[in-house]
Amino acid sequence: MNTRGPAAEDGLRLKPFRGLRYVPEKVRSLAAVTSPPYDVVVRPDGLHHLESSDPYNIVRLILPQAPTADARPRRAADTLADWLAEGVLAADARPALYVYEQRNGDLLQRGLIGALELSAPSEGVVLPHEDVMPDVVEERADLMRTTGAHLEPLLLTYRGDGRATGATAVIERATARVPLLATTTEDGFAHRLWAVTDPAELAAAADDLAHHQALIADGHHRWATYLRLREERSTPGPWDSGLVLLVDTARYPLQVRAIHRLLHRLPVARALAALEGAFRVRTLEVPLPAALDALAGAVADGNAFLLAGDGRFHLVDRPDPELLTRTVRADRPEAWRTLDATVLHTTLLEHVWRVPDGPEHIGYIHDAEAVVEQAERHGATAVLMHPVREEVVRDLARQGVTMPRKSTSFGPKPATGLVLRVLDL
């Protein structure tokens, strides 16, 4: 986001905290206990893979398994208590902001992890750009409330001036020192973490961030959960802030990818039959990369989607203009009305396919190969999406207009398990 230029008290307030981290000697490796964010793990395959990588993998906290849904938060809380008692996790001695770096080839991301003071969207300090699903917020709230912990940082972005000043200067000075930890995860990303505890450095970062607003890049459900749990408490305290990673995208640009849909109860043949007269459909006898290239080319001319699940790919584009006029809300900005996610949810899912909006009908999967494989395995329909441009996301967020849920996937996302926040420390 652009510099706001308001009084300092109106901007971001990122506070140091005592990070809870794995004790390296207690685990097979730091890489073996990390995980992607909870909503990126492709269950059950990804869950089982992570659980088997190390008995202390963080997935046992963020996606606890128990006979009933009600028992899962308690399982996570008991597991966290056991790991603390065993010395697998230990708190740092001093509150700190944590400089976090990810590197993979030419890709470099750096940012600050801290406890960010919460604010409602109406305050214009932290801007959401996507709707949330109430059942997911409820699930995350139960987990955070029962564990008394923030187990993984949200990814937020702000726009500095591109120079190594303020918080960026603090970050880059820290990276010249020996890190607290360094590990490389199986996806090829190298991760490093430093603690910033010097009062002058903390003050410099705070003074800079206080003049900025942030965009939620990843973690809308967890941010909504933070706000909900704050409202449950009548007195100020640690629940007034939430664990986040703040990245200056003027200095370290993020990648924006699509999040694909898995329509559990809609076979591809039925989906295609319902499109007759509403969209153009072309079947592609090509591998996935070539199909995604065709999707990218079609999106340049308007709304387009790629359907899969029957061993082939079907390019869906050129929607009937009258259908869009009839099904898409006219009281929203044009940038919102023309989003692929808007047309998918309001036109295709609601009116053409009549797919109910619930987790038993719609799954959200980040990886294109994984969503295709699951659709083929279960006789479902995969809807592959093309990513939204970052400037469109920012523009809508500034207008206070939220996009359909799971419209974007910003990255690289922070690895879960490198630093946690327990709220009673």
CSV table of N, CA, C and O in Angstrom, one decimal, residues 22 48 55 74 79-81 89 96 99 130 135 180 204 227 282 314-315 362 406:
chain,number,residue,atom,x,y,z
A,22,TYR,N,11.2,-24.0,18.3
A,22,TYR,CA,11.7,-25.3,18.5
A,22,TYR,C,13.2,-25.3,19.0
A,22,TYR,O,14.0,-24.5,18.5
A,48,HIS,N,-0.7,-36.4,6.2
A,48,HIS,CA,0.0,-37.6,6.6
A,48,HIS,C,1.5,-37.5,6.3
A,48,HIS,O,2.3,-38.0,7.1
A,55,PRO,N,7.7,-36.6,14.6
A,55,PRO,CA,6.6,-36.6,15.6
A,55,PRO,C,6.2,-35.3,16.2
A,55,PRO,O,5.2,-35.1,16.8
A,74,ARG,N,-8.7,-29.2,21.8
A,74,ARG,CA,-8.1,-29.8,23.1
A,74,ARG,C,-6.9,-30.6,22.8
A,74,ARG,O,-5.9,-30.6,23.5
A,79,THR,N,-1.2,-31.3,23.2
A,79,THR,CA,0.1,-31.5,22.5
A,79,THR,C,1.1,-30.4,22.8
A,79,THR,O,2.3,-30.6,23.0
A,80,LEU,N,0.6,-29.1,22.7
A,80,LEU,CA,1.4,-28.0,22.9
A,80,LEU,C,2.0,-28.0,24.4
A,80,LEU,O,3.2,-27.8,24.6
A,81,ALA,N,1.1,-28.3,25.3
A,81,ALA,CA,1.6,-28.4,26.7
A,81,ALA,C,2.6,-29.5,26.9
A,81,ALA,O,3.6,-29.3,27.6
A,89,LEU,N,9.7,-27.2,22.7
A,89,LEU,CA,9.5,-25.8,22.4
A,89,LEU,C,10.0,-25.0,23.6
A,89,LEU,O,9.7,-25.4,24.7
A,96,ALA,N,11.1,-9.6,21.2
A,96,ALA,CA,11.8,-9.2,20.0
A,96,ALA,C,10.8,-9.1,18.9
A,96,ALA,O,9.7,-9.7,18.9
A,99,VAL,N,13.2,-10.7,12.3
A,99,VAL,CA,13.5,-10.6,10.9
A,99,VAL,C,13.5,-11.9,10.2
A,99,VAL,O,14.2,-12.9,10.7
A,130,GLU,N,-10.6,-10.0,0.8
A,130,GLU,CA,-11.4,-11.1,0.5
A,130,GLU,C,-12.5,-11.4,1.6
A,130,GLU,O,-12.2,-11.0,2.8
A,135,ASP,N,-17.6,-20.7,9.1
A,135,ASP,CA,-17.2,-22.0,9.7
A,135,ASP,C,-15.7,-22.1,9.9
A,135,ASP,O,-15.2,-22.7,10.9
A,180,LEU,N,19.4,-16.6,14.2
A,180,LEU,CA,19.0,-17.5,15.2
A,180,LEU,C,18.9,-18.9,14.7
A,180,LEU,O,19.2,-19.9,15.4
A,204,ALA,N,13.1,2.5,15.8
A,204,ALA,CA,13.2,2.9,14.4
A,204,ALA,C,12.2,2.2,13.5
A,204,ALA,O,11.5,2.8,12.6
A,227,LEU,N,-9.8,-10.7,15.5
A,227,LEU,CA,-10.8,-9.7,15.9
A,227,LEU,C,-11.9,-10.3,16.7
A,227,LEU,O,-12.4,-9.6,17.7
A,282,ARG,N,-14.1,-25.3,-25.1
A,282,ARG,CA,-13.1,-26.0,-26.0
A,282,ARG,C,-12.3,-27.1,-25.2
A,282,ARG,O,-11.8,-26.8,-24.1
A,314,HIS,N,-10.8,-28.6,-20.2
A,314,HIS,CA,-11.8,-27.9,-21.0
A,314,HIS,C,-11.7,-26.4,-20.7
A,314,HIS,O,-11.9,-26.0,-19.6
A,315,LEU,N,-11.4,-25.7,-21.7
A,315,LEU,CA,-11.3,-24.2,-21.6
A,315,LEU,C,-12.6,-23.6,-21.7
A,315,LEU,O,-13.3,-23.7,-22.8
A,362,ILE,N,-17.6,-27.4,-2.0
A,362,ILE,CA,-16.5,-26.6,-2.6
A,362,ILE,C,-15.3,-26.7,-1.8
A,362,ILE,O,-15.3,-26.4,-0.6
A,406,LYS,N,-11.0,-16.6,-1.1
A,406,LYS,CA,-10.0,-17.4,-1.8
A,406,LYS,C,-9.8,-16.9,-3.2
A,406,LYS,O,-9.6,-17.8,-4.1
